[in-house]
mmCIF file of C-alpha atoms in Angstrom:
data_model
loop_
_atom_site.group_PDB
_atom_site.id
_atom_site.type_symbol
_atom_site.label_atom_id
_atom_site.label_comp_id
_atom_site.label_asym_id
_atom_site.label_seq_id
_atom_site.Cartn_x
_atom_site.Cartn_y
_atom_site.Cartn_z
ATOM 1 C CA MET A 9 0.000 0.015 0.029
ATOM 2 C CA THR A 10 1.225 3.469 -0.820
ATOM 3 C CA ARG A 11 2.322 5.645 2.082
ATOM 4 C CA PRO A 12 0.031 8.621 2.916
ATOM 5 C CA SER A 13 2.891 11.053 2.140
ATOM 6 C CA ASP A 14 3.313 9.536 -1.242
ATOM 7 C CA LEU A 15 -0.387 9.706 -1.925
ATOM 8 C CA LYS A 16 -0.460 13.346 -0.965
ATOM 9 C CA TYR A 17 2.369 14.083 -3.392
ATOM 10 C CA TYR A 18 0.715 12.231 -6.252
ATOM 11 C CA ARG A 19 -2.637 13.842 -5.581
ATOM 12 C CA GLU A 20 -0.886 17.261 -5.775
ATOM 13 C CA ILE A 21 0.784 16.568 -9.141
ATOM 14 C CA GLU A 22 -2.391 14.933 -10.368
ATOM 15 C CA SER A 23 -4.214 18.180 -9.734
ATOM 16 C CA ASP A 24 -1.574 19.883 -11.915
ATOM 17 C CA GLY A 25 -2.446 17.599 -14.790
ATOM 18 C CA SER A 26 0.658 15.402 -14.723
ATOM 19 C CA PHE A 27 -1.378 12.280 -15.459
ATOM 20 C CA SER A 28 -3.715 13.850 -17.955
ATOM 21 C CA LEU A 29 -3.609 13.038 -21.666
ATOM 22 C CA LEU A 30 -0.975 14.851 -23.666
ATOM 23 C CA SER A 31 -2.195 16.802 -26.663
ATOM 24 C CA SER A 32 -0.743 14.200 -28.961
ATOM 25 C CA GLU A 33 -2.622 11.502 -27.007
ATOM 26 C CA CYS A 34 -5.865 13.346 -27.401
ATOM 27 C CA TRP A 35 -5.554 12.896 -31.168
ATOM 28 C CA TRP A 36 -5.471 9.129 -30.733
ATOM 29 C CA ARG A 37 -8.317 9.267 -28.203
ATOM 30 C CA ASP A 38 -10.433 11.024 -30.858
ATOM 31 C CA HIS A 39 -9.641 8.132 -33.291
ATOM 32 C CA TYR A 40 -10.462 5.420 -30.751
ATOM 33 C CA GLU A 41 -13.806 4.414 -32.316
ATOM 34 C CA PHE A 42 -12.514 4.648 -35.885
ATOM 35 C CA LEU A 43 -9.536 2.397 -35.132
ATOM 36 C CA LEU A 44 -11.787 -0.017 -33.308
ATOM 37 C CA SER A 45 -13.998 -0.170 -36.360
ATOM 38 C CA ARG A 46 -10.901 -1.196 -38.323
ATOM 39 C CA GLY A 47 -10.147 -3.987 -35.845
ATOM 40 C CA TYR A 48 -7.615 -2.253 -33.585
ATOM 41 C CA GLN A 49 -8.382 -1.400 -29.969
ATOM 42 C CA LEU A 50 -6.354 1.203 -28.084
ATOM 43 C CA ARG A 51 -5.564 0.810 -24.402
ATOM 44 C CA PRO A 52 -8.227 1.997 -21.786
ATOM 45 C CA ARG A 53 -6.275 5.213 -21.330
ATOM 46 C CA TYR A 54 -7.396 6.322 -24.847
ATOM 47 C CA HIS A 55 -11.040 5.426 -24.493
ATOM 48 C CA PRO A 56 -13.151 8.570 -25.006
ATOM 49 C CA GLY A 57 -14.771 8.116 -21.542
ATOM 50 C CA TRP A 58 -11.542 7.319 -19.749
ATOM 51 C CA LYS A 59 -11.426 7.962 -16.034
ATOM 52 C CA PRO A 60 -8.153 7.186 -14.154
ATOM 53 C CA SER A 61 -8.524 3.837 -12.398
ATOM 54 C CA TRP A 62 -6.618 4.929 -9.273
ATOM 55 C CA LEU A 63 -8.941 7.858 -8.420
ATOM 56 C CA GLU A 64 -10.539 7.605 -4.965
ATOM 57 C CA THR A 65 -8.247 4.738 -4.033
ATOM 58 C CA ASP A 66 -4.914 4.427 -2.195
ATOM 59 C CA ILE A 67 -3.289 2.800 -5.183
ATOM 60 C CA PHE A 68 0.013 4.129 -6.451
ATOM 61 C CA PRO A 69 -0.829 5.648 -9.850
ATOM 62 C CA TYR A 70 2.041 4.055 -11.791
ATOM 63 C CA ALA A 71 0.886 0.667 -10.533
ATOM 64 C CA CYS A 72 -2.190 1.125 -12.777
ATOM 65 C CA GLU A 73 -1.811 0.340 -16.473
ATOM 66 C CA ASP A 74 -3.729 3.376 -17.611
ATOM 67 C CA ALA A 75 -1.264 5.834 -15.980
ATOM 68 C CA HIS A 76 1.421 5.007 -18.568
ATOM 69 C CA SER A 77 1.476 7.194 -21.680
ATOM 70 C CA GLN A 78 2.976 6.243 -24.985
ATOM 71 C CA ILE A 79 6.002 8.612 -25.382
ATOM 72 C CA VAL A 80 6.170 8.185 -29.174
ATOM 73 C CA CYS A 81 2.437 8.741 -29.603
ATOM 74 C CA LEU A 82 2.903 11.775 -31.888
ATOM 75 C CA VAL A 83 3.066 9.302 -34.807
ATOM 76 C CA VAL A 84 2.982 5.746 -33.387
ATOM 77 C CA MET A 85 0.545 4.138 -30.976
ATOM 78 C CA ASP A 86 0.228 0.607 -29.693
ATOM 79 C CA ALA A 87 -3.074 -1.260 -30.110
ATOM 80 C CA LYS A 88 -4.548 -4.736 -29.717
ATOM 81 C CA ARG A 89 -5.620 -6.463 -32.905
ATOM 82 C CA VAL A 90 -9.141 -7.597 -32.058
ATOM 83 C CA ARG A 91 -9.256 -10.767 -34.126
ATOM 84 C CA ASP A 92 -6.323 -12.463 -32.368
ATOM 85 C CA GLY A 93 -5.334 -10.208 -29.381
ATOM 86 C CA LYS A 94 -1.872 -9.517 -30.871
ATOM 87 C CA ILE A 95 -0.284 -6.189 -29.780
ATOM 88 C CA VAL A 96 0.732 -4.163 -32.838
ATOM 89 C CA ALA A 97 2.036 -0.709 -33.626
ATOM 90 C CA VAL A 98 -0.157 1.681 -35.579
ATOM 91 C CA LYS A 99 1.677 4.577 -37.316
ATOM 92 C CA LYS A 100 0.042 7.606 -38.969
ATOM 93 C CA LEU A 101 1.563 8.951 -42.116
ATOM 94 C CA SER A 102 0.893 11.376 -44.913
ATOM 95 C CA ALA A 103 -1.164 9.590 -47.605
ATOM 96 C CA ASP A 104 1.571 10.204 -50.174
ATOM 97 C CA SER A 105 4.396 9.056 -47.859
ATOM 98 C CA ARG A 106 7.363 7.261 -49.425
ATOM 99 C CA GLU A 107 7.486 5.164 -46.227
ATOM 100 C CA ALA A 108 4.149 3.575 -46.976
ATOM 101 C CA GLN A 109 4.942 3.052 -50.682
ATOM 102 C CA ILE A 110 8.307 1.454 -50.066
ATOM 103 C CA GLY A 111 7.157 -0.488 -47.075
ATOM 104 C CA LEU A 112 4.221 -2.002 -48.947
ATOM 105 C CA MET A 113 6.457 -2.891 -51.846
ATOM 106 C CA LEU A 114 8.821 -4.783 -49.496
ATOM 107 C CA SER A 115 5.888 -6.365 -47.586
ATOM 108 C CA SER A 116 4.333 -8.279 -50.434
ATOM 109 C CA SER A 117 3.329 -11.841 -49.464
ATOM 110 C CA GLU A 118 6.041 -13.246 -51.738
ATOM 111 C CA ARG A 119 8.788 -11.057 -50.290
ATOM 112 C CA LEU A 120 7.793 -11.679 -46.734
ATOM 113 C CA GLN A 121 8.510 -15.401 -47.380
ATOM 114 C CA ASP A 122 12.222 -14.586 -47.939
ATOM 115 C CA PRO A 123 14.019 -15.073 -44.609
ATOM 116 C CA THR A 124 16.677 -12.511 -45.684
ATOM 117 C CA ASN A 125 14.075 -9.761 -45.900
ATOM 118 C CA HIS A 126 14.544 -7.757 -42.712
ATOM 119 C CA CYS A 127 12.387 -4.776 -43.704
ATOM 120 C CA VAL A 128 9.587 -4.356 -41.110
ATOM 121 C CA PRO A 129 6.414 -6.046 -42.421
ATOM 122 C CA ILE A 130 3.229 -3.980 -42.864
ATOM 123 C CA PHE A 131 0.156 -5.938 -41.867
ATOM 124 C CA ASP A 132 -2.509 -3.469 -42.881
ATOM 125 C CA THR A 133 -3.093 0.032 -44.284
ATOM 126 C CA PHE A 134 -6.153 2.319 -44.360
ATOM 127 C CA VAL A 135 -6.978 5.999 -44.751
ATOM 128 C CA ASP A 136 -8.220 8.222 -41.909
ATOM 129 C CA GLU A 137 -12.011 8.782 -42.225
ATOM 130 C CA GLN A 138 -11.577 12.317 -40.882
ATOM 131 C CA ASP A 139 -8.746 13.337 -43.183
ATOM 132 C CA ASN A 140 -8.065 11.564 -46.505
ATOM 133 C CA GLN A 141 -4.517 13.031 -46.482
ATOM 134 C CA THR A 142 -3.656 10.903 -43.472
ATOM 135 C CA MET A 143 -3.225 7.154 -43.584
ATOM 136 C CA PHE A 144 -2.370 4.441 -41.075
ATOM 137 C CA ILE A 145 0.018 1.487 -41.389
ATOM 138 C CA VAL A 146 -0.004 -1.439 -38.958
ATOM 139 C CA MET A 147 3.266 -3.099 -38.017
ATOM 140 C CA PRO A 148 4.517 -5.538 -35.359
ATOM 141 C CA LEU A 149 5.319 -3.972 -32.006
ATOM 142 C CA LEU A 150 9.149 -3.901 -31.811
ATOM 143 C CA ARG A 151 11.802 -2.770 -29.352
ATOM 144 C CA ALA A 152 15.397 -1.518 -29.583
ATOM 145 C CA PHE A 153 17.759 -4.135 -31.061
ATOM 146 C CA ASN A 154 20.085 -3.973 -28.091
ATOM 147 C CA ASP A 155 17.388 -4.084 -25.333
ATOM 148 C CA PRO A 156 18.106 -6.289 -23.471
ATOM 149 C CA ASP A 157 21.843 -6.238 -23.869
ATOM 150 C CA PHE A 158 23.646 -8.951 -25.782
ATOM 151 C CA GLU A 159 25.092 -11.534 -23.418
ATOM 152 C CA HIS A 160 27.111 -13.914 -25.657
ATOM 153 C CA VAL A 161 29.325 -13.512 -28.678
ATOM 154 C CA ASP A 162 27.095 -15.613 -30.902
ATOM 155 C CA GLU A 163 24.137 -13.250 -30.116
ATOM 156 C CA ALA A 164 26.031 -10.232 -31.418
ATOM 157 C CA VAL A 165 27.221 -12.298 -34.374
ATOM 158 C CA ASP A 166 23.662 -13.214 -35.234
ATOM 159 C CA PHE A 167 22.620 -9.607 -35.100
ATOM 160 C CA VAL A 168 25.397 -8.631 -37.521
ATOM 161 C CA ARG A 169 24.489 -11.488 -39.858
ATOM 162 C CA GLN A 170 20.812 -10.551 -39.947
ATOM 163 C CA ALA A 171 21.545 -6.848 -40.448
ATOM 164 C CA LEU A 172 23.955 -7.543 -43.294
ATOM 165 C CA GLU A 173 21.704 -10.032 -45.042
ATOM 166 C CA GLY A 174 18.833 -7.540 -44.631
ATOM 167 C CA LEU A 175 20.984 -4.818 -46.243
ATOM 168 C CA VAL A 176 21.909 -7.132 -49.146
ATOM 169 C CA TYR A 177 18.208 -7.942 -49.688
ATOM 170 C CA MET A 178 17.071 -4.350 -49.549
ATOM 171 C CA HIS A 179 19.782 -3.152 -51.949
ATOM 172 C CA SER A 180 19.007 -6.015 -54.345
ATOM 173 C CA ARG A 181 15.482 -4.519 -54.536
ATOM 174 C CA ASN A 182 17.019 -1.133 -55.480
ATOM 175 C CA VAL A 183 16.032 0.453 -52.182
ATOM 176 C CA ALA A 184 18.460 2.639 -50.252
ATOM 177 C CA HIS A 185 17.321 3.258 -46.676
ATOM 178 C CA ARG A 186 19.467 6.355 -46.138
ATOM 179 C CA ASP A 187 18.945 6.488 -42.357
ATOM 180 C CA LEU A 188 20.092 3.126 -40.841
ATOM 181 C CA SER A 189 20.729 4.546 -37.437
ATOM 182 C CA ASP A 190 20.390 2.865 -34.027
ATOM 183 C CA LEU A 191 16.738 3.960 -33.731
ATOM 184 C CA ASN A 192 15.780 2.443 -37.076
ATOM 185 C CA ILE A 193 17.053 -1.068 -36.406
ATOM 186 C CA MET A 194 14.674 -2.901 -34.089
ATOM 187 C CA MET A 195 13.937 -6.322 -32.721
ATOM 188 C CA ASP A 196 10.903 -8.513 -32.327
ATOM 189 C CA GLY A 197 11.457 -9.209 -28.608
ATOM 190 C CA ARG A 198 8.423 -11.298 -27.885
ATOM 191 C CA PRO A 199 10.350 -14.616 -27.587
ATOM 192 C CA LEU A 200 12.472 -13.111 -24.846
ATOM 193 C CA PHE A 201 9.528 -11.969 -22.738
ATOM 194 C CA ASP A 202 7.072 -14.874 -23.058
ATOM 195 C CA PRO A 203 4.780 -15.717 -21.388
ATOM 196 C CA ASP A 204 4.213 -12.367 -19.555
ATOM 197 C CA GLY A 205 5.195 -10.118 -22.433
ATOM 198 C CA PHE A 206 6.279 -6.572 -22.093
ATOM 199 C CA HIS A 207 4.224 -3.379 -21.699
ATOM 200 C CA PRO A 208 4.085 -1.441 -24.989
ATOM 201 C CA ALA A 209 4.743 1.984 -23.400
ATOM 202 C CA GLN A 210 7.019 0.931 -20.521
ATOM 203 C CA GLN A 211 8.952 -1.906 -22.073
ATOM 204 C CA TYR A 212 10.946 -2.677 -18.890
ATOM 205 C CA LEU A 213 7.687 -3.811 -17.262
ATOM 206 C CA THR A 214 5.584 -6.924 -17.914
ATOM 207 C CA ALA A 215 2.307 -6.573 -19.800
ATOM 208 C CA ARG A 216 0.591 -8.893 -17.306
ATOM 209 C CA ASP A 217 0.981 -7.080 -13.957
ATOM 210 C CA LEU A 218 3.491 -4.225 -14.545
ATOM 211 C CA SER A 219 6.151 -5.992 -12.528
ATOM 212 C CA LYS A 220 9.777 -5.715 -13.640
ATOM 213 C CA ALA A 221 10.304 -7.744 -16.776
ATOM 214 C CA LYS A 222 12.928 -10.501 -16.627
ATOM 215 C CA PRO A 223 13.879 -11.265 -20.229
ATOM 216 C CA ARG A 224 15.503 -14.469 -21.215
ATOM 217 C CA SER A 225 18.838 -14.586 -22.972
ATOM 218 C CA ARG A 226 18.701 -14.628 -26.761
ATOM 219 C CA SER A 227 20.703 -17.914 -26.516
ATOM 220 C CA ASP A 228 17.759 -19.510 -24.680
ATOM 221 C CA VAL A 229 15.187 -18.977 -27.456
ATOM 222 C CA GLU A 230 15.093 -20.276 -30.985
ATOM 223 C CA ARG A 231 15.916 -16.958 -32.617
ATOM 224 C CA VAL A 232 14.980 -13.320 -32.458
ATOM 225 C CA ARG A 233 14.374 -11.305 -35.660
ATOM 226 C CA TYR A 234 15.814 -7.852 -36.321
ATOM 227 C CA TYR A 235 14.114 -5.396 -38.694
ATOM 228 C CA PHE A 236 14.824 -2.177 -40.510
ATOM 229 C CA THR A 237 12.151 0.483 -39.848
ATOM 230 C CA ASP A 238 11.244 4.019 -40.868
ATOM 231 C CA PHE A 239 11.628 4.376 -44.613
ATOM 232 C CA GLY A 240 10.631 8.032 -44.462
ATOM 233 C CA ILE A 241 13.651 9.339 -46.430
ATOM 234 C CA SER A 242 14.403 6.142 -48.332
ATOM 235 C CA THR A 243 14.742 5.975 -52.136
ATOM 236 C CA HIS A 244 13.497 3.299 -54.464
ATOM 237 C CA PHE A 245 15.220 3.357 -57.853
ATOM 238 C CA GLU A 246 12.481 1.859 -60.094
ATOM 239 C CA ASP A 247 14.232 2.744 -63.330
ATOM 240 C CA ASP A 248 17.430 0.735 -63.775
ATOM 241 C CA ASN A 249 18.745 3.268 -66.262
ATOM 242 C CA ARG A 250 18.460 6.136 -63.781
ATOM 243 C CA PRO A 251 21.694 7.121 -62.001
ATOM 244 C CA ARG A 252 21.606 5.724 -58.476
ATOM 245 C CA LEU A 253 22.474 9.058 -56.919
ATOM 246 C CA VAL A 254 20.658 11.452 -54.537
ATOM 247 C CA VAL A 255 21.189 14.735 -52.742
ATOM 248 C CA GLY A 256 20.242 15.634 -49.150
ATOM 249 C CA ASN A 257 21.863 16.088 -45.759
ATOM 250 C CA VAL A 258 19.148 14.606 -43.460
ATOM 251 C CA ALA A 259 20.200 11.598 -41.393
ATOM 252 C CA ALA A 260 20.291 10.635 -37.694
ATOM 253 C CA GLU A 261 23.869 9.322 -38.054
ATOM 254 C CA GLU A 262 26.336 12.127 -37.651
ATOM 255 C CA GLY A 263 29.581 12.355 -39.558
ATOM 256 C CA ILE A 264 28.552 10.754 -42.899
ATOM 257 C CA PRO A 265 31.267 12.348 -45.058
ATOM 258 C CA GLU A 266 29.514 12.632 -48.432
ATOM 259 C CA LEU A 267 26.084 14.074 -47.404
ATOM 260 C CA SER A 268 25.334 17.178 -49.462
ATOM 261 C CA LEU A 269 22.435 19.291 -50.568
ATOM 262 C CA PHE A 270 24.093 20.029 -53.904
ATOM 263 C CA ILE A 271 26.567 17.274 -54.833
ATOM 264 C CA PRO A 272 24.971 13.950 -55.801
ATOM 265 C CA TYR A 273 26.211 10.884 -53.872
ATOM 266 C CA ASP A 274 25.528 7.130 -53.735
ATOM 267 C CA PRO A 275 22.941 6.365 -50.992
ATOM 268 C CA PHE A 276 23.825 2.677 -51.059
ATOM 269 C CA ARG A 277 27.346 3.506 -49.872
ATOM 270 C CA VAL A 278 25.780 5.676 -47.162
ATOM 271 C CA ASP A 279 23.773 2.641 -45.935
ATOM 272 C CA VAL A 280 26.991 0.616 -45.694
ATOM 273 C CA PHE A 281 28.722 3.409 -43.744
ATOM 274 C CA THR A 282 25.861 3.990 -41.281
ATOM 275 C CA LEU A 283 25.388 0.304 -40.590
ATOM 276 C CA GLY A 284 29.125 -0.026 -40.024
ATOM 277 C CA MET A 285 28.908 2.814 -37.494
ATOM 278 C CA VAL A 286 26.064 1.011 -35.734
ATOM 279 C CA PHE A 287 28.305 -2.077 -35.380
ATOM 280 C CA LYS A 288 31.200 0.040 -34.220
ATOM 281 C CA ARG A 289 29.298 2.098 -31.653
ATOM 282 C CA ASN A 290 27.233 -0.699 -30.203
ATOM 283 C CA LEU A 291 29.504 -3.755 -30.486
ATOM 284 C CA LEU A 292 33.237 -3.080 -31.149
ATOM 285 C CA ASP A 293 33.451 -0.035 -28.871
ATOM 286 C CA VAL A 294 31.564 -1.832 -26.112
ATOM 287 C CA TYR A 295 32.814 -5.384 -26.051
ATOM 288 C CA LYS A 296 36.502 -6.408 -26.056
ATOM 289 C CA ASN A 297 35.963 -9.922 -27.487
ATOM 290 C CA LEU A 298 34.365 -8.805 -30.744
ATOM 291 C CA LEU A 299 37.638 -7.748 -32.405
ATOM 292 C CA VAL A 300 36.833 -10.275 -35.114
ATOM 293 C CA LEU A 301 34.487 -7.649 -36.491
ATOM 294 C CA ALA A 302 37.151 -4.949 -36.657
ATOM 295 C CA PRO A 303 38.233 -5.599 -40.314
ATOM 296 C CA LEU A 304 34.627 -5.623 -41.439
ATOM 297 C CA ILE A 305 33.807 -2.330 -39.706
ATOM 298 C CA HIS A 306 36.962 -0.743 -41.060
ATOM 299 C CA GLU A 307 36.023 -1.593 -44.619
ATOM 300 C CA MET A 308 32.431 -0.424 -44.150
ATOM 301 C CA THR A 309 33.298 2.962 -42.673
ATOM 302 C CA LYS A 310 36.110 4.232 -44.874
ATOM 303 C CA GLU A 311 35.797 7.997 -45.376
ATOM 304 C CA LYS A 312 35.931 7.886 -49.151
ATOM 305 C CA PRO A 313 32.660 6.278 -50.505
ATOM 306 C CA GLU A 314 34.403 4.719 -53.526
ATOM 307 C CA GLU A 315 36.770 2.815 -51.207
ATOM 308 C CA ARG A 316 33.938 1.240 -49.145
ATOM 309 C CA ILE A 317 32.790 -2.287 -49.792
ATOM 310 C CA THR A 318 29.289 -2.934 -51.021
ATOM 311 C CA ALA A 319 26.612 -4.791 -49.043
ATOM 312 C CA PRO A 320 27.235 -8.162 -50.718
ATOM 313 C CA GLN A 321 31.003 -7.727 -50.224
ATOM 314 C CA ALA A 322 30.404 -6.892 -46.552
ATOM 315 C CA PHE A 323 28.354 -9.973 -46.047
ATOM 316 C CA GLU A 324 30.947 -12.148 -47.738
ATOM 317 C CA LEU A 325 33.771 -10.677 -45.623
ATOM 318 C CA PHE A 326 31.745 -11.174 -42.475
ATOM 319 C CA GLU A 327 31.220 -14.876 -43.237
ATOM 320 C CA GLN A 328 34.966 -15.220 -43.968
ATOM 321 C CA LEU A 329 35.891 -13.673 -40.619
ATOM 322 C CA ILE A 330 33.447 -15.731 -38.586
ATOM 323 C CA THR A 331 34.619 -19.015 -40.039
ATOM 324 C CA THR A 332 38.057 -18.333 -38.517
ATOM 325 C CA TYR A 333 36.497 -17.823 -35.073
ATOM 326 C CA PRO A 334 36.411 -21.053 -32.905
ATOM 327 C CA GLY A 335 33.023 -22.360 -31.929
ATOM 328 C CA TYR A 336 33.673 -22.100 -28.212
ATOM 329 C CA ALA A 337 34.715 -18.483 -28.644
ATOM 330 C CA ARG A 338 31.414 -17.662 -30.391
ATOM 331 C CA ARG A 339 29.487 -19.252 -27.506
ATOM 332 C CA TRP A 340 31.439 -17.355 -24.880
ATOM 333 C CA CYS A 341 30.045 -14.449 -22.827
ATOM 334 C CA LEU A 342 30.689 -10.923 -23.949
ATOM 335 C CA HIS A 343 33.113 -8.810 -21.955
ATOM 336 C CA SER A 344 32.796 -5.015 -21.898
ATOM 337 C CA HIS A 345 35.852 -2.799 -21.933
ATOM 338 C CA ASP A 346 35.116 -1.399 -18.488
ATOM 339 C CA GLU A 347 34.126 -4.713 -16.849
ATOM 340 C CA ARG A 348 35.449 -5.299 -13.385
ATOM 341 C CA SER A 349 37.608 -8.388 -12.783
ATOM 342 C CA THR A 350 35.132 -9.946 -10.383
ATOM 343 C CA VAL A 351 32.297 -9.606 -12.898
ATOM 344 C CA ARG A 352 34.551 -10.974 -15.672
ATOM 345 C CA PHE A 353 35.476 -13.965 -13.442
ATOM 346 C CA ASN A 354 31.807 -14.777 -12.729
ATOM 347 C CA ARG A 355 30.809 -14.472 -16.406
ATOM 348 C CA ASN A 356 33.690 -16.743 -17.399
ATOM 349 C CA ILE A 357 32.526 -19.372 -14.944
ATOM 350 C CA ARG A 358 29.069 -19.191 -16.448
ATOM 351 C CA SER A 359 30.488 -19.514 -19.900
ATOM 352 C CA VAL A 360 32.418 -22.646 -18.874
ATOM 353 C CA PHE A 361 29.208 -24.258 -17.635
ATOM 354 C CA ARG A 362 27.355 -23.161 -20.744
ATOM 355 C CA GLU A 363 29.997 -24.758 -22.962
ATOM 356 C CA LEU A 364 29.951 -27.969 -20.943
ATOM 357 C CA SER A 365 26.154 -28.067 -21.181
ATOM 358 C CA TYR A 366 26.436 -27.546 -24.981
ATOM 359 C CA LEU A 367 28.946 -30.425 -25.264
ATOM 360 C CA SER A 368 26.935 -32.794 -23.114
ATOM 361 C CA LYS A 369 23.825 -32.218 -25.171
ATOM 362 C CA SER A 370 25.545 -32.409 -28.567
ATOM 363 C CA LEU A 371 27.611 -35.552 -27.914
ATOM 364 C CA GLY A 372 25.977 -38.861 -27.292
ATOM 365 C CA SER A 373 28.699 -40.968 -25.747
ATOM 366 C CA LYS A 374 31.200 -40.397 -22.943
ATOM 367 C CA SER A 375 34.063 -41.344 -25.242
ATOM 368 C CA LYS A 376 33.102 -38.599 -27.726
ATOM 369 C CA PHE A 377 32.557 -36.179 -24.850
ATOM 370 C CA LEU A 378 35.972 -37.060 -23.407
ATOM 371 C CA THR A 379 37.708 -36.664 -26.802
ATOM 372 C CA ASN A 380 36.061 -33.313 -27.531
ATOM 373 C CA MET A 381 36.760 -31.939 -24.069
ATOM 374 C CA PHE A 382 40.507 -32.559 -24.347
ATOM 375 C CA LEU A 383 40.441 -31.038 -27.842
ATOM 376 C CA VAL A 384 38.882 -27.773 -26.736
ATOM 377 C CA ILE A 385 40.344 -27.369 -23.194
ATOM 378 C CA PRO A 386 43.618 -25.849 -24.639
ATOM 379 C CA GLY A 387 41.409 -23.421 -26.494
ATOM 380 C CA TYR A 388 39.525 -22.551 -23.293
ATOM 381 C CA LEU A 389 42.817 -21.891 -21.489
ATOM 382 C CA MET A 390 44.217 -19.669 -24.227
ATOM 383 C CA HIS A 391 40.872 -17.798 -24.514
ATOM 384 C CA LEU A 392 40.693 -17.100 -20.751
ATOM 385 C CA VAL A 393 44.327 -16.229 -20.175
ATOM 386 C CA GLN A 394 44.567 -13.946 -23.179
ATOM 387 C CA MET A 395 41.587 -11.913 -22.012
ATOM 388 C CA ARG A 396 43.683 -10.196 -19.350
ATOM 389 C CA ASN A 397 46.784 -10.997 -17.323
ATOM 390 C CA CYS A 398 44.617 -11.419 -14.208
ATOM 391 C CA LEU A 399 45.066 -13.933 -11.409
ATOM 392 C CA LEU A 400 41.275 -14.501 -11.171
ATOM 393 C CA VAL A 401 41.011 -15.231 -14.879
ATOM 394 C CA LYS A 402 43.967 -17.647 -14.739
ATOM 395 C CA ALA A 403 42.365 -19.420 -11.771
ATOM 396 C CA ALA A 404 39.166 -19.681 -13.827
ATOM 397 C CA ALA A 405 41.134 -21.354 -16.550
ATOM 398 C CA LEU A 406 41.791 -24.332 -14.284
ATOM 399 C CA LEU A 407 38.129 -24.930 -13.635
ATOM 400 C CA PRO A 408 37.268 -26.744 -16.897
ATOM 401 C CA LEU A 409 39.850 -29.467 -16.104
ATOM 402 C CA SER A 410 38.501 -30.292 -12.696
ATOM 403 C CA VAL A 411 34.845 -29.922 -13.722
ATOM 404 C CA ALA A 412 35.297 -32.040 -16.820
ATOM 405 C CA SER A 413 37.066 -34.815 -14.830
ATOM 406 C CA PHE A 414 34.215 -34.879 -12.316
ATOM 407 C CA LEU A 415 31.511 -34.880 -14.927
ATOM 408 C CA LEU A 416 33.033 -37.362 -17.291
ATOM 409 C CA PHE A 417 33.129 -40.191 -14.762
ATOM 410 C CA THR A 418 29.899 -39.521 -12.836
ATOM 411 C CA GLY A 419 27.372 -38.973 -15.655
ATOM 412 C CA PRO A 420 27.853 -35.606 -17.334
ATOM 413 C CA ARG A 421 24.372 -34.491 -18.167
ATOM 414 C CA ARG A 422 22.646 -35.246 -14.863
ATOM 415 C CA TYR A 423 25.410 -33.835 -12.642
ATOM 416 C CA LEU A 424 25.960 -30.825 -14.846
ATOM 417 C CA LEU A 425 22.320 -29.769 -14.584
ATOM 418 C CA ARG A 426 22.388 -30.350 -10.834
ATOM 419 C CA LEU A 427 25.591 -28.339 -10.384
ATOM 420 C CA ARG A 428 24.286 -25.483 -12.479
ATOM 421 C CA ARG A 429 21.086 -25.233 -10.370
ATOM 422 C CA TRP A 430 23.182 -25.293 -7.185
ATOM 423 C CA LEU A 431 25.496 -22.506 -8.387
ATOM 424 C CA PHE A 432 23.187 -20.266 -10.339
ATOM 425 C CA GLY A 433 19.650 -21.096 -9.172
#
């Protein structure tokens, strides 16, 4: 129960209108019935007759679902699709928007069947009944590609692979995105938050009861999908004979060398540069054991556009680099540059057990398990010791030997699972 002093404070700010609908929210409230007639129901907060559910109670306002506003509601609003209960994102656009035209072109039923197509799918479109110059597109509800954080090397590698194959696909359809910044690469995070889901406005909370969400690791689900969004300044070159050049200096990514209002430039090279900067800023500059990506990022972010590799060349280089990376290193935990030694030690221990679990599941007999363990243990030792000349890390390097010996002769799978539960809960 909320303390009386807290209640007094919230009653005071409530009287100031702090929990009232924003002006941009009022626009959606006025379209509640229209969207419902199209099969999309907004949350109770946007019902025309909405009354705050915490009034005349001692309930903390933010413990109520209808206290949470959608901060991007100027153009995007979450809604429930009535026919199946799926939460979607509804975006309002100008009726002649390039975003809708290009998005629909890339969302044809045939193209959505291609697994390399990572352009956000459009489920539905319709025109506003009050203003025929405004239209709506309906898309999946997504979240930032790096929320939650990557935990293992193979998770970051999978993100890079999907982003590059999506770039190759998009460019093969003669579409240049022109704004592939952090905000326009998103993730379908539903598999990480099942079964409670996440709240569409406060994505760190569960949809079920507004408790703190506890996402699973990407490695614990089959696969998450990443998507390119917001084709508002994108260009589709429909005529193969037309020069593939544009002008313009609008982009969320800062420091793109060739942007100009007057001198034409190749927007496909801009896409390669901006995606390379996304990789650099969010992966290479954050995690110390992703140096395998450094040559790729270097080639993608060269200052002179004509010296940059193309999207297909970037994907080919990526695959070449990854094949040189040992399997155990790809399954290892990520280590940030500013990580404390104690945190690094604990994460290395978890990685050891994760690798042992992987081996015990993938190998059927003890003899194969034994052979494989003694093949990869030298790699474990080198990987751990090279990470930093640290006593704790060197001590951790001895753990696989003792754990492997114990597991190999006492039934690896059963005891491994028991030991993991005892150590990590």
